[in-house]
Coordinates of C-alpha atoms and ligand atoms in Angstrom, one line a residue:
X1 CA -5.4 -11.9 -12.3
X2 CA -4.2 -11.3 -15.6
X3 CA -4.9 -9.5 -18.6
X4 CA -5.6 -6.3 -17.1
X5 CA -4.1 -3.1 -18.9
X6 CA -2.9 -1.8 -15.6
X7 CA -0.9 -5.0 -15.3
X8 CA 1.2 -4.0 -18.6
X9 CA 2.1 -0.4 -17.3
X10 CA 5.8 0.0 -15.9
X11 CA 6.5 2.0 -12.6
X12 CA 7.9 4.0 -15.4
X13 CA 8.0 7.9 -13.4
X14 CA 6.6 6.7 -10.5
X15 CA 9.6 5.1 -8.9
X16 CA 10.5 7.9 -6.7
X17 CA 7.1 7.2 -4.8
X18 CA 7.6 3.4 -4.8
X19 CA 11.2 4.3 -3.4
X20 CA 9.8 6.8 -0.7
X21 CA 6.6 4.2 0.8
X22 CA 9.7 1.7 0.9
X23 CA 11.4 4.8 3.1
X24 CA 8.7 5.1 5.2
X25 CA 8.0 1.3 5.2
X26 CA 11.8 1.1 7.1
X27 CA 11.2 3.5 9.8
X28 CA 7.4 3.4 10.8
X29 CA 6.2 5.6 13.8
X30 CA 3.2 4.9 16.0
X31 CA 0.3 7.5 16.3
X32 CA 1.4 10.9 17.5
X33 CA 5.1 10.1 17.2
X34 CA 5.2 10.3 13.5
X35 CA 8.1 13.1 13.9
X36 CA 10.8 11.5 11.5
X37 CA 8.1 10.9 8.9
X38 CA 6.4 14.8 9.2
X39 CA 9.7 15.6 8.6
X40 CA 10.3 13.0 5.5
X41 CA 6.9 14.1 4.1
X42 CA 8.0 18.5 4.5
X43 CA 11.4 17.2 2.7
X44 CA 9.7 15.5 -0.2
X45 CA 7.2 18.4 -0.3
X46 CA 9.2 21.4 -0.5
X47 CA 11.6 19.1 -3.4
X48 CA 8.9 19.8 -5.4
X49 CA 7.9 23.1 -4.2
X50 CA 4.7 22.3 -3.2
X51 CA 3.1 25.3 0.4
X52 CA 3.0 24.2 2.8
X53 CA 0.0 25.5 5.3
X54 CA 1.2 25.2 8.6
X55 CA -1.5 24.4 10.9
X56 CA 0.3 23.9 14.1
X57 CA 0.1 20.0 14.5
X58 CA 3.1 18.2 16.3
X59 CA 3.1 15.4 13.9
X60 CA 1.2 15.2 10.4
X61 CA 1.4 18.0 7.6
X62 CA -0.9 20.1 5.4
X63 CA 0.0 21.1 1.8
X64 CA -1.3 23.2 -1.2
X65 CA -1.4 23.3 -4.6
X66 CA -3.9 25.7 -7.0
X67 CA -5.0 28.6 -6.1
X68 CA -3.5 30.6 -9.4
X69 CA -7.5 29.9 -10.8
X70 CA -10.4 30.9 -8.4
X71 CA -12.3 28.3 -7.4
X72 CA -13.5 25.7 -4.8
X73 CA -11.2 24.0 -2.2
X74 CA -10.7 20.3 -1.8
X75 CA -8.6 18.2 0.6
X76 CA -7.4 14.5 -0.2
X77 CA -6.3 13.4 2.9
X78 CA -3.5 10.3 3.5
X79 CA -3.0 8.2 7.0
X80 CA 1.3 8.1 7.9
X81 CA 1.1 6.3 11.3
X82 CA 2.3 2.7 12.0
X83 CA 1.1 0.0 14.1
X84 CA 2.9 -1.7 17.1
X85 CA 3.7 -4.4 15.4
X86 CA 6.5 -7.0 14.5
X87 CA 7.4 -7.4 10.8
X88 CA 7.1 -10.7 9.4
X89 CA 7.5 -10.1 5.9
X90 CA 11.4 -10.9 5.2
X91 CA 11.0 -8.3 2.0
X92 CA 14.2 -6.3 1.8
X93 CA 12.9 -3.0 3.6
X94 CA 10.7 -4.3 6.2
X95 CA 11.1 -2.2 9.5
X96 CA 14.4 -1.6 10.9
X97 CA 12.4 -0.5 13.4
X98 CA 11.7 -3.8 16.2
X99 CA 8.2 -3.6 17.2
X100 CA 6.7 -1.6 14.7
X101 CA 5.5 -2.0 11.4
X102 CA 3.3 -0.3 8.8
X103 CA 1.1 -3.3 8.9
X104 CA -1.8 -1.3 7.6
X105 CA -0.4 0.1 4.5
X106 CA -0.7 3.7 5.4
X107 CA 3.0 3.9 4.2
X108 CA 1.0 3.9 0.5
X109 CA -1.5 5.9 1.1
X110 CA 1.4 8.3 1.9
X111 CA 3.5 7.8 -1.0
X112 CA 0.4 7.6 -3.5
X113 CA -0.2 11.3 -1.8
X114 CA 2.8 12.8 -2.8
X115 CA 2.5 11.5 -5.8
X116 CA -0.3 13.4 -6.7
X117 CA 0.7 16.3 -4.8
X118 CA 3.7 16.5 -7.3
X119 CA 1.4 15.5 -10.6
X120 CA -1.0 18.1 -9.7
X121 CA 2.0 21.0 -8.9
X122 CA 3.2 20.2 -12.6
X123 CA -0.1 21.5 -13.9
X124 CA -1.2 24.2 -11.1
X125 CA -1.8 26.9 -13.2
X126 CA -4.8 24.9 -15.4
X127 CA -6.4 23.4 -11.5
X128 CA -9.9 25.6 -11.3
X129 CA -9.1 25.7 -7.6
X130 CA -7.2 24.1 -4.8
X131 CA -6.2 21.1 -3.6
X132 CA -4.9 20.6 0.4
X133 CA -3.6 17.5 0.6
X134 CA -3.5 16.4 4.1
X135 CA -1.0 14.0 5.6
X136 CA -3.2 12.8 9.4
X137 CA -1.3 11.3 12.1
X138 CA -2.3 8.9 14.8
X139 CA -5.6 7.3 12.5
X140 CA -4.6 4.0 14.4
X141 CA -6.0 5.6 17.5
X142 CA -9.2 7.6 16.0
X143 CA -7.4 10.9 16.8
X144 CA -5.6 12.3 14.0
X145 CA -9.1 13.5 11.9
X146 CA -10.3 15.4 14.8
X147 CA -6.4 17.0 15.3
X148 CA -6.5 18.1 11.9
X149 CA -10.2 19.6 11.8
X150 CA -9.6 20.9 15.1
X151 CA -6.2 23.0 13.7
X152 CA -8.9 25.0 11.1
X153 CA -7.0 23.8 8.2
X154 CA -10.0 22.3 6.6
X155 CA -11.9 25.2 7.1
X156 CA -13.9 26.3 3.4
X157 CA -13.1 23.1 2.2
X158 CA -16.4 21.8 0.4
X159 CA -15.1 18.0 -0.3
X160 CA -12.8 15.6 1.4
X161 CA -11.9 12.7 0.1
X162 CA -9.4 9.5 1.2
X163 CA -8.5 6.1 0.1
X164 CA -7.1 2.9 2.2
X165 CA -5.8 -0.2 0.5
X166 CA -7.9 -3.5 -0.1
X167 CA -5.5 -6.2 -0.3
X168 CA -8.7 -8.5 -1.5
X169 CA -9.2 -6.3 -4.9
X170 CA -6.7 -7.1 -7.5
X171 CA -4.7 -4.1 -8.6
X172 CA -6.2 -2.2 -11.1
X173 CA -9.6 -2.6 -9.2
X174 CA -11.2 0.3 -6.6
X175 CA -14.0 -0.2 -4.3
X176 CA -16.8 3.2 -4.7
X177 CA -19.9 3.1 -2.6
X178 CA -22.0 5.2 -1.9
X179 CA -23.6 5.3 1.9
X180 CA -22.3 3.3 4.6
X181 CA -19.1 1.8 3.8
X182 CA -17.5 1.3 7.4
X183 CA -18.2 0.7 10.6
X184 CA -18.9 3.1 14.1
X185 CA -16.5 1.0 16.3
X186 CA -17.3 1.5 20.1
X187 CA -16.3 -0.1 23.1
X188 CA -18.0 -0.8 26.5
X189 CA -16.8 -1.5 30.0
X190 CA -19.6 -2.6 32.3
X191 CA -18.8 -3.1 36.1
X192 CA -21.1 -5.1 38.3
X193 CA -21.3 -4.7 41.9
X194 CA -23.0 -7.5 43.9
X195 CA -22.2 -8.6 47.8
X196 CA -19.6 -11.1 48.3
X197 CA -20.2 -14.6 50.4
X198 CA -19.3 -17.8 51.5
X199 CA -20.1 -19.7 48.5
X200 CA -22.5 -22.4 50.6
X201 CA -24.8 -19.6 51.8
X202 CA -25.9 -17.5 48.1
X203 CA -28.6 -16.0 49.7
X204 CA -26.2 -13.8 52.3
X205 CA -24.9 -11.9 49.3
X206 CA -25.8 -10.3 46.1
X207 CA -24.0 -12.8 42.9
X208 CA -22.5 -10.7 40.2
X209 CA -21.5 -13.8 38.0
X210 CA -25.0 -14.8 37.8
X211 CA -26.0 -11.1 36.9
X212 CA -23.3 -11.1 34.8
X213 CA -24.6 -14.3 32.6
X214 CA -28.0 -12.4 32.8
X215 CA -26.1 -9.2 31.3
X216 CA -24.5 -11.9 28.6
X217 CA -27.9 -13.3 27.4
X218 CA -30.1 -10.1 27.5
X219 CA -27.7 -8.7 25.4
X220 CA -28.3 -11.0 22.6
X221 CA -31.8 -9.6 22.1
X222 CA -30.8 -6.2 21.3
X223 CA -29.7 -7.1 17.5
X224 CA -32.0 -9.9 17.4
X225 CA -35.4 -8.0 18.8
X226 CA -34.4 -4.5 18.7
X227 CA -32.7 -3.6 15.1
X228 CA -34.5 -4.1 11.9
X229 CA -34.0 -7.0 9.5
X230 CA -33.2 -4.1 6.9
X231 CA -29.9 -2.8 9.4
X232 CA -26.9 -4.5 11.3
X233 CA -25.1 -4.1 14.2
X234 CA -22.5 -6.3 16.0
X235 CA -22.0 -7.0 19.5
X236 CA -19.4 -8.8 21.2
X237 CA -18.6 -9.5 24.3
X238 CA -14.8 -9.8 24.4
X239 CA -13.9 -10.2 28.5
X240 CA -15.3 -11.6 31.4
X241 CA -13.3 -11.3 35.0
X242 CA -14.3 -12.0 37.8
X243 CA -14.1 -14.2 41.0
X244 CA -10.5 -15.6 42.8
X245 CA -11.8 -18.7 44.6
X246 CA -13.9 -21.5 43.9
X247 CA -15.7 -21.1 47.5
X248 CA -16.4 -17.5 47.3
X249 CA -18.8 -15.4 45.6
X250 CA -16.8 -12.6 44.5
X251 CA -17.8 -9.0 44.9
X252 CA -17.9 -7.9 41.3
X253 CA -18.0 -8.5 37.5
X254 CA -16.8 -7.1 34.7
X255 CA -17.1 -7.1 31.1
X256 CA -16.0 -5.8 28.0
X257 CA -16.6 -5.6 24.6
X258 CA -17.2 -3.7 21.0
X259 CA -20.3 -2.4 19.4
X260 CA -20.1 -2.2 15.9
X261 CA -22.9 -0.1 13.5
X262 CA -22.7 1.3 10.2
X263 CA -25.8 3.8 10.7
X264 CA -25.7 6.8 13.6
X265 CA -29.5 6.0 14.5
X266 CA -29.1 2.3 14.8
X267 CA -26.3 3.4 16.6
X268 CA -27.7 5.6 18.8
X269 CA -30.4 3.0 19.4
X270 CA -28.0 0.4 20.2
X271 CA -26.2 2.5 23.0
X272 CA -29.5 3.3 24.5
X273 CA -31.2 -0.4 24.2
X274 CA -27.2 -1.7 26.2
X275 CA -27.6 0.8 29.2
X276 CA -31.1 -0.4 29.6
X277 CA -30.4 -3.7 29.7
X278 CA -27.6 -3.4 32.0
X279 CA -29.6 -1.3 34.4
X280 CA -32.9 -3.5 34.1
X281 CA -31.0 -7.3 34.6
X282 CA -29.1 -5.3 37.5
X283 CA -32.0 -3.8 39.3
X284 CA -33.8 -7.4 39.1
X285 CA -31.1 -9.5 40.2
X286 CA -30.7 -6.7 43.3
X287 CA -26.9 -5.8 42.3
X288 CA -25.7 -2.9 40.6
X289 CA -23.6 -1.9 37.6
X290 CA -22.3 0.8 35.1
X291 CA -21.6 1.0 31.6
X292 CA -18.2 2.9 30.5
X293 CA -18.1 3.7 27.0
X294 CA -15.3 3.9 24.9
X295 CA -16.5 6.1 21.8
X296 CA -15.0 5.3 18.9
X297 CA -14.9 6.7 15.3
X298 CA -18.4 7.1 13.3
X299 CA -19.3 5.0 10.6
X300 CA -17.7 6.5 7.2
X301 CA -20.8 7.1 5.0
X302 CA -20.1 8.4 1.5
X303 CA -21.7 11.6 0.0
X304 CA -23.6 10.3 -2.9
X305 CA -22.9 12.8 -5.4
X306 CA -19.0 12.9 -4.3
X307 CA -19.6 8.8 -5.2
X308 CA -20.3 9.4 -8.7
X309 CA -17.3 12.0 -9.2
X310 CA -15.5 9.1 -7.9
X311 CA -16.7 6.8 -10.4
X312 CA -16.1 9.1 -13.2
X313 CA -12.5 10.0 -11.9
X314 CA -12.2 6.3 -11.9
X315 CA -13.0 5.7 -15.4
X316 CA -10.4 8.5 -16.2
X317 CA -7.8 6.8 -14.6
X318 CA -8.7 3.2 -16.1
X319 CA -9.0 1.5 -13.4
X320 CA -12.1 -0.7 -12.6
X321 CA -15.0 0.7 -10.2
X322 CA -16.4 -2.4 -8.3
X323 CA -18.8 -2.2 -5.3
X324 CA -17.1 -2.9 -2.4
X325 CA -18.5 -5.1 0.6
X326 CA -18.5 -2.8 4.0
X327 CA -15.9 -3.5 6.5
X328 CA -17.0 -3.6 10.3
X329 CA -13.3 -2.2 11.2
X330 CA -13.2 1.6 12.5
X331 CA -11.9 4.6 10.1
X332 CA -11.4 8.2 11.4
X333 CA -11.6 9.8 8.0
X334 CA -15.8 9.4 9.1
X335 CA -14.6 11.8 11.7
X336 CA -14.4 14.4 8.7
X337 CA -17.5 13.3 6.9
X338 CA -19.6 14.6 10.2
X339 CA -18.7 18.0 8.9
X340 CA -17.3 18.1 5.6
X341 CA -18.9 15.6 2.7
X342 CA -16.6 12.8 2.3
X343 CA -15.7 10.3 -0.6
X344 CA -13.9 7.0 1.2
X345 CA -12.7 4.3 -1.3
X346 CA -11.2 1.3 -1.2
X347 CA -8.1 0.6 -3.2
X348 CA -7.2 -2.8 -4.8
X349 CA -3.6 -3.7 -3.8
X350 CA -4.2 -7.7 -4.0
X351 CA -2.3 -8.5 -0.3
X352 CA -2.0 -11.7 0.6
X353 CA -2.9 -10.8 4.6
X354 CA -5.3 -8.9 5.8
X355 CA -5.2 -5.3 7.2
X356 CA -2.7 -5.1 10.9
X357 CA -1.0 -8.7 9.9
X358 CA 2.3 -8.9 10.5
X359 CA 3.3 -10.5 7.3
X360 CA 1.1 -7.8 5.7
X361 CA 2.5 -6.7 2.3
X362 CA 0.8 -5.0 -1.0
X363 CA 1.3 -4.9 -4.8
X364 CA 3.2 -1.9 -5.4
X365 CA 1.9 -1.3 -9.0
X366 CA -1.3 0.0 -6.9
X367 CA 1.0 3.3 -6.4
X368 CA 0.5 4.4 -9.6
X369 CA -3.0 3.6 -9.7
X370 CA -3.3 5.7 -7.2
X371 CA -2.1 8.4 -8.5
X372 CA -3.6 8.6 -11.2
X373 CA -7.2 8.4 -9.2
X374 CA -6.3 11.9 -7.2
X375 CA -5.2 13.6 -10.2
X376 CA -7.7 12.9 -12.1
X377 CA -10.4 13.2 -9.1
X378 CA -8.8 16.5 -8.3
X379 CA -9.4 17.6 -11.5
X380 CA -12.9 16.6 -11.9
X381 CA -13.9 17.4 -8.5
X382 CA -12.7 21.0 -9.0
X383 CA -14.1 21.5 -12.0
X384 CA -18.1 20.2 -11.1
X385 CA -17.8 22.2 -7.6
X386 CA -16.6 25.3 -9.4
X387 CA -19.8 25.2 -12.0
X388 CA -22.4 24.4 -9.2
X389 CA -22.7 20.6 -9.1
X390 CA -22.1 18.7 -7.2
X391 CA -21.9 20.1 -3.3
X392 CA -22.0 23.5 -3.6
X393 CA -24.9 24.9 -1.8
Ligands
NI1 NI1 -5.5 1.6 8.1

């Protein structure tokens, strides 16, 4: 892409947050061991002598800024864990750790937070309220959100809002939708109990391959027959095991699999119509089985009203508002939106790999971008919850 006016702004003042998500981009930390970067991220913080709220989390931090104005509270929250991956990037500061690699880019979102943690200290005393600016652990394994709400940090807080990067959008491009915007990502286990036998003589036992295949194909109908033309779901069947001989029929089957919706009713639906089928093929066939799930995060679903400050904030900050296709991949900032209204957008860092790739990378102009979108969505958020717009009940 050229032309674009971000494209002809310098890093000019934001180099110390290019310089700190390359830091952070050199020592990555899975989920729940982020202790050298909790540490990193308190440094940078009290630099700039930003509070910060302790909230009695092992890994992840909370900060502050505002306060000297009444008003309503706010929380931009950023991601800081890494995946378990190896780095195939050859840039000069890929991961010096083996193994592991911020293959998701929440080294940015990190960076991008400070940097509006420090833009918003600089004018603190003109913010009509406050901003907690929340750095989450262990996102990668849909825990972090629920740490954080758990701590009663975000208690009072009337908006939250979050960003991840889009390596599809060019920089200078951000993704705001309102409504669904990314997926409830669960998982299912379902064990099949049959009657093994000599594989000549069927009818002396109960087959849990066949009821298996049954399982398989009734499955099928449940998107198909059950969820309207108007919704989506996804449902996969990932694994299969079963049986050790080819003269045998073995004892049991089992499967596995994700479930992916972007509504909680279709959701809930889906769950319900699974279990069903699994007990119904079961019970006809004369086996047994059970269905384990794995619950994973909610679908993120943006606040409507939070999706127009984001355009607005957007327009403030020049960049580009597009609407943005929904991902079917998993997001634990929903896990705030069940109890706080929540702004999720999508930030263009024009990658060349898709998210969890090892030779991942982004365009690091998006930084300031960034940057620029919290400040000025701090500021505009603040001032249309404080007069009554907005969310305010
Ligand atoms: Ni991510």
């Amino acid at each position: 892409m050229t032309g674009h006016p971000l494209e002809s702004v310098s890093h000019t003042g934001f180099e110390k947050f290019v310089q700190i998500r390359r830091h952070l981009h050199q020592y990555p930390e899975l989920s729940n061991e982020e202790f050298e970067t909790t540490k990193a991220i308190r440094g940078w913080l009290a630099e700039a002598g930003i509070r910060i709220v302790e909230a009695g989390l092992a890994t992840g931090v909370i900060a502050e800024v505002g306060g000297v104005r009444p008003g309503p509270v706010i929380a931009i929250r950023a991601d800081i864990d890494a995946l378990p991956v190896q780095e195939e990037t050859g840039l000069s500061y890929a991961s010096r750790i083996p193994g592991k690699m911020h293959a998701c880019g929440h080294d940015f979102h990190t960076a991008s937070l400070l940097g509006a943690a420090y833009a918003l200290k600089e004018r603190e005393s003109e913010l009509q309220g406050t901003v907690r600016f929340v750095f989450q652990p262990a996102e990668e394994k849909a825990k972090g959100a629920r740490q954080v709400l758990d701590s009663g940090v975000l208690d009072g807080v009337q908006a939250i809002f979050g960003l991840h990067n889009k390596p599809d959008l060019p920089v200078g491009t951000i993704g705001i939708k309102s409504g669904p915007l990314m997926a409830a990502a669960d998982g299912f286990v379902v064990e099949v109990d049959g009657k093994g036998s000599h594989a000549a003589v069927p009818e002396a036992g109960l087959d849990p391959i066949v009821t298996a295949a049954h399982i398989i194909t009734a499955l099928q109908s449940i998107v198909s027959r059950n969820v309207s033309a108007l919704q989506s779901a996804v449902i996969s069947v990932t694994q299969l095991h079963s049986g050790t001989a080819w003269n045998v029929i073995p004892e049991k089957a089992v499967l596995e699999g994700t479930i992916r919706t972007f509504d909680e009713q279709v959701r809930a639906q889906v769950l319900e119509r699974f279990s069903q089928v699994v007990d119904g093929v079961t019970s006809a066939l004369g086996t047994s089985g059970g269905v384990r799930w794995i619950e994973g995060p909610p679908p993120v679903i943006n606040d409507e009203a939070l999706a127009q400050l984001g355009l607005e904030a957007a327009a403030a900050a020049g960049l580009e508002a597009v609407v943005p296709v929904p991902s079917p991949a998993g997001e634990d900032f929903a896990v705030y939106q069940r109890e706080i209204p929540g702004l999720f957008v999508f930030m263009g860092t024009a990658g060349t790999q898709e998210w969890h790739h090892p030779a991942f990378t982004l365009d690091e102009a998006a930084i300031p971008a960034s940057i620029r979108f919290w400040t000025e969505l701090a500021d505009i958020a603040l001032k249309q919850l404080a007069s009554g717009g907005g969310e305010q009940p």
